[in-house]
XYZ file of C-alpha atoms in Angstrom:
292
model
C -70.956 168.181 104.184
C -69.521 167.268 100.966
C -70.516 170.188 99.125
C -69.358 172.526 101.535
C -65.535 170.777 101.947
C -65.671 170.942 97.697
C -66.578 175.036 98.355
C -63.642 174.756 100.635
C -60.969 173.196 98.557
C -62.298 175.453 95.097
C -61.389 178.779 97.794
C -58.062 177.589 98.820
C -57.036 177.060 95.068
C -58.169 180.241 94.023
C -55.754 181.846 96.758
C -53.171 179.408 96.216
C -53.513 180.711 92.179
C -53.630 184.753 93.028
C -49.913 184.810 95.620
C -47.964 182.631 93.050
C -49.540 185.339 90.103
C -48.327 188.112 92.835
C -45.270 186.368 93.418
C -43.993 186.182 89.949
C -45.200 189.337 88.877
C -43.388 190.640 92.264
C -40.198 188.939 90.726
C -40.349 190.598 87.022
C -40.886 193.922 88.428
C -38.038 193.235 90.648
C -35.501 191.774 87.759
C -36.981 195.194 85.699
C -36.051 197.378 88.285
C -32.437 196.075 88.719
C -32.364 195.912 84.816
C -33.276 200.020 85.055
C -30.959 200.837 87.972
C -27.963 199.349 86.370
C -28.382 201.718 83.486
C -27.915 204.893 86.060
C -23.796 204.426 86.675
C -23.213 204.611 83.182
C -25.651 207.815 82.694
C -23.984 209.688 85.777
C -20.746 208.782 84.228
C -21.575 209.599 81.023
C -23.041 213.546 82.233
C -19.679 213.535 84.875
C -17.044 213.007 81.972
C -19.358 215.419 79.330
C -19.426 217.628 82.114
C -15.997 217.195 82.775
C -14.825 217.725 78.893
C -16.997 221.168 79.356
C -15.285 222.270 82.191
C -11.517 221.563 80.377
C -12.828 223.740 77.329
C -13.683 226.596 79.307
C -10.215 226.567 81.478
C -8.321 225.900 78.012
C -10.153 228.853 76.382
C -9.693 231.032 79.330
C -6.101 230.132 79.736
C -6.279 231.062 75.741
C -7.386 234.270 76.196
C -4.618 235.095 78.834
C -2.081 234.429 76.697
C -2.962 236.022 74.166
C -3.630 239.319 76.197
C 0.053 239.133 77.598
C 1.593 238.246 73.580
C 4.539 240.524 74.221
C 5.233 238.667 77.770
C 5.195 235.216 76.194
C 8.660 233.399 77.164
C 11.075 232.389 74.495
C 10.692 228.652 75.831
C 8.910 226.465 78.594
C 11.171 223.472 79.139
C 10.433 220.508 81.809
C 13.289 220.501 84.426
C 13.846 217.448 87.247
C 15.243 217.891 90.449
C 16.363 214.152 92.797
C 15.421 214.366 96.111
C 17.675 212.117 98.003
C 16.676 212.533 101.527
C 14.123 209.485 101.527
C 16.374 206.224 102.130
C 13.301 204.307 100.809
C 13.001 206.340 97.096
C 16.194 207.901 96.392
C 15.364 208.339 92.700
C 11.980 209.946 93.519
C 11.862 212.869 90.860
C 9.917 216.097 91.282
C 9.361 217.629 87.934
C 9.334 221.505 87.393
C 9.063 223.503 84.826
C 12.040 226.452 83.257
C 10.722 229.213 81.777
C 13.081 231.450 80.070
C 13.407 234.845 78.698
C 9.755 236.067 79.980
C 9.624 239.514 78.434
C 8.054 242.631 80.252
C 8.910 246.900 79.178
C 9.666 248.211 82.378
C 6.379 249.306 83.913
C 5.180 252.556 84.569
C 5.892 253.501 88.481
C 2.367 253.411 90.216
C 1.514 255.314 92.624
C 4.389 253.977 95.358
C 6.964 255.176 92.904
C 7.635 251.332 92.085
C 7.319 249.854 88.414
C 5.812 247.027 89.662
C 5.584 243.329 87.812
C 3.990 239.697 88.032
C 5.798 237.171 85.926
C 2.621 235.218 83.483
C 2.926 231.509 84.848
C 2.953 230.187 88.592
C 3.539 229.424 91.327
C 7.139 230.050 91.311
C 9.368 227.897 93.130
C 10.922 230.021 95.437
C 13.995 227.173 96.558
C 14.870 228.574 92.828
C 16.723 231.857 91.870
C 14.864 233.963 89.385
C 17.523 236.082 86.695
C 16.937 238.963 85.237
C 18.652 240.187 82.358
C 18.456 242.657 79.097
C 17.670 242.273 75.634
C 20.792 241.042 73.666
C 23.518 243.426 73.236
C 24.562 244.893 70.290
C 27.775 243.789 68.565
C 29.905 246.648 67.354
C 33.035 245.732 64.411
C 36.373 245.234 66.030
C 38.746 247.046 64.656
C 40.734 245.562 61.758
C 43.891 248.155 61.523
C 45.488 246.408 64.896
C 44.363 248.749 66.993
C 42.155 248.633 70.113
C 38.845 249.712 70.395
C 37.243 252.946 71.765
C 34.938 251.522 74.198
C 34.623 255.099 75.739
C 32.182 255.757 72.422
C 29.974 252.825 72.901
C 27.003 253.236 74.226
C 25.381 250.762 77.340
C 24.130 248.170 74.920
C 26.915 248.306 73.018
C 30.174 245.993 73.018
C 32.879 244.589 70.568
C 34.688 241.423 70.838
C 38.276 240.094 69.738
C 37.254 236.560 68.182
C 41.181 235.507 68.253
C 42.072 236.703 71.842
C 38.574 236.282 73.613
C 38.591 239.911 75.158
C 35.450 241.643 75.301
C 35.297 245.400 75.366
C 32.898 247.184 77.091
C 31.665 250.770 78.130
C 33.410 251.333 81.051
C 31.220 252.530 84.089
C 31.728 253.675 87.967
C 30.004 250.981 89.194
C 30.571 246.607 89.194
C 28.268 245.595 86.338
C 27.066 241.823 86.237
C 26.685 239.884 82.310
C 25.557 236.810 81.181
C 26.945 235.366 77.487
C 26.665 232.301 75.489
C 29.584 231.689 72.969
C 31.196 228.807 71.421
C 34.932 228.608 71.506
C 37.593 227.053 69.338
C 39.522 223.688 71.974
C 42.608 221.917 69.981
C 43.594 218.666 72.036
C 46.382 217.138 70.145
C 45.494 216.837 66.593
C 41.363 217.437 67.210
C 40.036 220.608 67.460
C 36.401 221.081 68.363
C 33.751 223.637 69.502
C 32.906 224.094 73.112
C 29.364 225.709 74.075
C 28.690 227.925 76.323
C 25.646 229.033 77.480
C 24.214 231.313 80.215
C 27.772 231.778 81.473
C 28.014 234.949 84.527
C 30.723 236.970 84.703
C 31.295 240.519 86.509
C 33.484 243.680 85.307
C 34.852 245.649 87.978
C 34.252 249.544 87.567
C 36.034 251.305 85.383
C 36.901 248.632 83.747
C 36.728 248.117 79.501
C 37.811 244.972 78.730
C 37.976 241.290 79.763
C 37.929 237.570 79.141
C 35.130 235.921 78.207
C 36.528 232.826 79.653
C 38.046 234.630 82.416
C 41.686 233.635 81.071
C 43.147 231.837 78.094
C 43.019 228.139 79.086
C 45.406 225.747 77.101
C 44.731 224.984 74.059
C 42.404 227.422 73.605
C 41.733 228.391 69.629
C 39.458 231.792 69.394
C 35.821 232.492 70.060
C 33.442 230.913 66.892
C 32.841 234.101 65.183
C 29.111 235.120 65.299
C 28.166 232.639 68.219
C 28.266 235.468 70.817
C 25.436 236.769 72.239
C 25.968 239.205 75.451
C 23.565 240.597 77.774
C 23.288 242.777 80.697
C 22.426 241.050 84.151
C 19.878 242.738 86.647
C 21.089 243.592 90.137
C 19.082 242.324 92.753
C 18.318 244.452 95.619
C 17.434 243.416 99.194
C 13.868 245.117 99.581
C 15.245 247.349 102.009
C 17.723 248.687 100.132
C 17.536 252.588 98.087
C 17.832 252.516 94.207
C 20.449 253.929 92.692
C 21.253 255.538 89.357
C 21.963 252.057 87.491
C 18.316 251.360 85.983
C 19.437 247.915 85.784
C 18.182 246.954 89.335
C 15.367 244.639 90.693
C 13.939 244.132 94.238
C 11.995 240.462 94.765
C 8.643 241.225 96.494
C 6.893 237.944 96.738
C 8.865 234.646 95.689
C 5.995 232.262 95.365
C 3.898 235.002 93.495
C 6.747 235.956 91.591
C 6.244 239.729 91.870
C 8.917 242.046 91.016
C 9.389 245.617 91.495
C 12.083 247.343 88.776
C 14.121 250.368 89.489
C 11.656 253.360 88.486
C 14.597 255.222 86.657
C 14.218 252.215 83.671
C 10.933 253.203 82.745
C 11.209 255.031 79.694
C 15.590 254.470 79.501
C 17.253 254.406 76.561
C 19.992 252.457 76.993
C 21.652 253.226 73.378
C 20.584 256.658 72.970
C 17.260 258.613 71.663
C 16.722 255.575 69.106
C 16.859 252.853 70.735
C 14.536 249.832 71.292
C 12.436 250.144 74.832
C 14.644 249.472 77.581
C 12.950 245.553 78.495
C 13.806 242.889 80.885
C 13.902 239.058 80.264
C 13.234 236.861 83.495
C 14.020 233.393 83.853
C 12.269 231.657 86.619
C 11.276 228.208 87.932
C 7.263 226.801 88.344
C 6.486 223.971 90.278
């Protein structure tokens, strides 16, 4: 009897011995695995941002490439542009930013097969709440004439003009038909004893036909001291055309296809126009538009 409850008590301590031994080892496999499995966040993070950095490199290059394939489209500028929404009682200050880009360059197209010289401005999508202007390459400035007299705008050529620094008037080719123009100048303003330069820039003004000279500034406003000789720079505004509307002989038309695309079809008759005669540059367009 004795021997056999000693047997007894030897087996129960050999069991007791073999769960704690399970136990524990139970545990530091347990603390192991937890110490492995924290290590995964990291290494998914660490692939999703090298990932990530891969996939920014290939858009960058790409976007690299594109630009350089449209080199003679590039704009003169990109500039960030705000506009105040003031609708939402709660955020009146809430500012959505945009972005300008100005003087986009393009040769007018080739007509395709429609008979359209068809174009897609390089950067999008175009806010269509803003107006997109089209205008030529800079005029060119002929010498006013120093003897007193007035000039022969009947010889100039379309991209041709002269301008009286003193008076302000611009003189101009005249034509049968309205003709729209866009100028920045600087002007002479005396107020008492101070006189100082005024900019101008972008300014829109219209000649009626027939018509050879005019105003930069419309009239002669008080005080007024001359245009700042060499500041002027004149260019030829784009008509645009409702889509239903026939071309006419002025190559300086434009019909807006698709707003939010930004696609623009030109007046066929400007593909391959010289607008100062036989030498003359390609006749181009510059487009300033708006990109959300």
């Amino acid at each position: 009897m004795v021997i056999r409850m000693i047997f007894h008590r030897h087996t129960n301590n050999r069991k007791g011995q073999t769960l704690i031994e399970v136990l524990v080892a139970l545990l530091v496999f347990i603390v192991g695995i937890l110490a492995v499995v924290r290590m995964f966040p990291g290494g998914f993070t660490a692939l999703q941002q090298g990932e990530n950095v891969a996939t920014a490199g290939r858009l960058a290059q790409a976007e690299l490439d594109r630009l350089q394939s449209m080199a003679q489209n590039l704009p003169a500028g990109i500039f960030p542009v705000s506009d105040t929404f003031e609708d939402d009682p709660a955020n009146p200050d809430v500012a959505a930013n945009f972005r300008r880009v100005e003087g986009e360059c393009t040769v007018i197209p080739a007509p395709a097969d429609n008979n359209e010289s068809i174009y897609m401005v390089g950067f999008g999508p175009v806010d269509s709440s803003m107006p997109i202007k089209v205008y030529s390459a800079p005029m060119i400035r002929v010498a006013y004439p120093t003897d007193g007299n007035t000039p022969n705008a009947e010889s100039y050529k379309n991209n041709e003009y002269s301008i009286d620094y003193a008076s302000g008037i611009l003189w101009l080719l005249p034509q049968p038909y309205d003709r729209s123009y866009r100028a920045t100048y600087s002007y002479w303003m005396q107020k008492d004893s101070d006189v100082k330069a005024v900019a101008v820039v972008g300014s829109e003004f219209t000649v009626p036909a027939g018509t050879e000279s005019i105003h930069l500034l419309g009239s002669t406003p008080s005080g007024f001291k001359g245009i700042v000789v060499g500041s002027d720079r004149i260019c030829r505004s784009f008509e645009q055309l409702g889509q239903a509307y026939p071309w006419s002989s002025d190559p300086y038309q434009f019909k807006l296809i698709d707003a939010n695309m930004g696609i623009i079809h030109f007046n066929p008759k400007g593909y391959g126009y010289k607008d100062g005669g036989s030498w003359s540059r390609p006749f181009s367009a510059y487009i300033d538009y708006t990109i959300l």
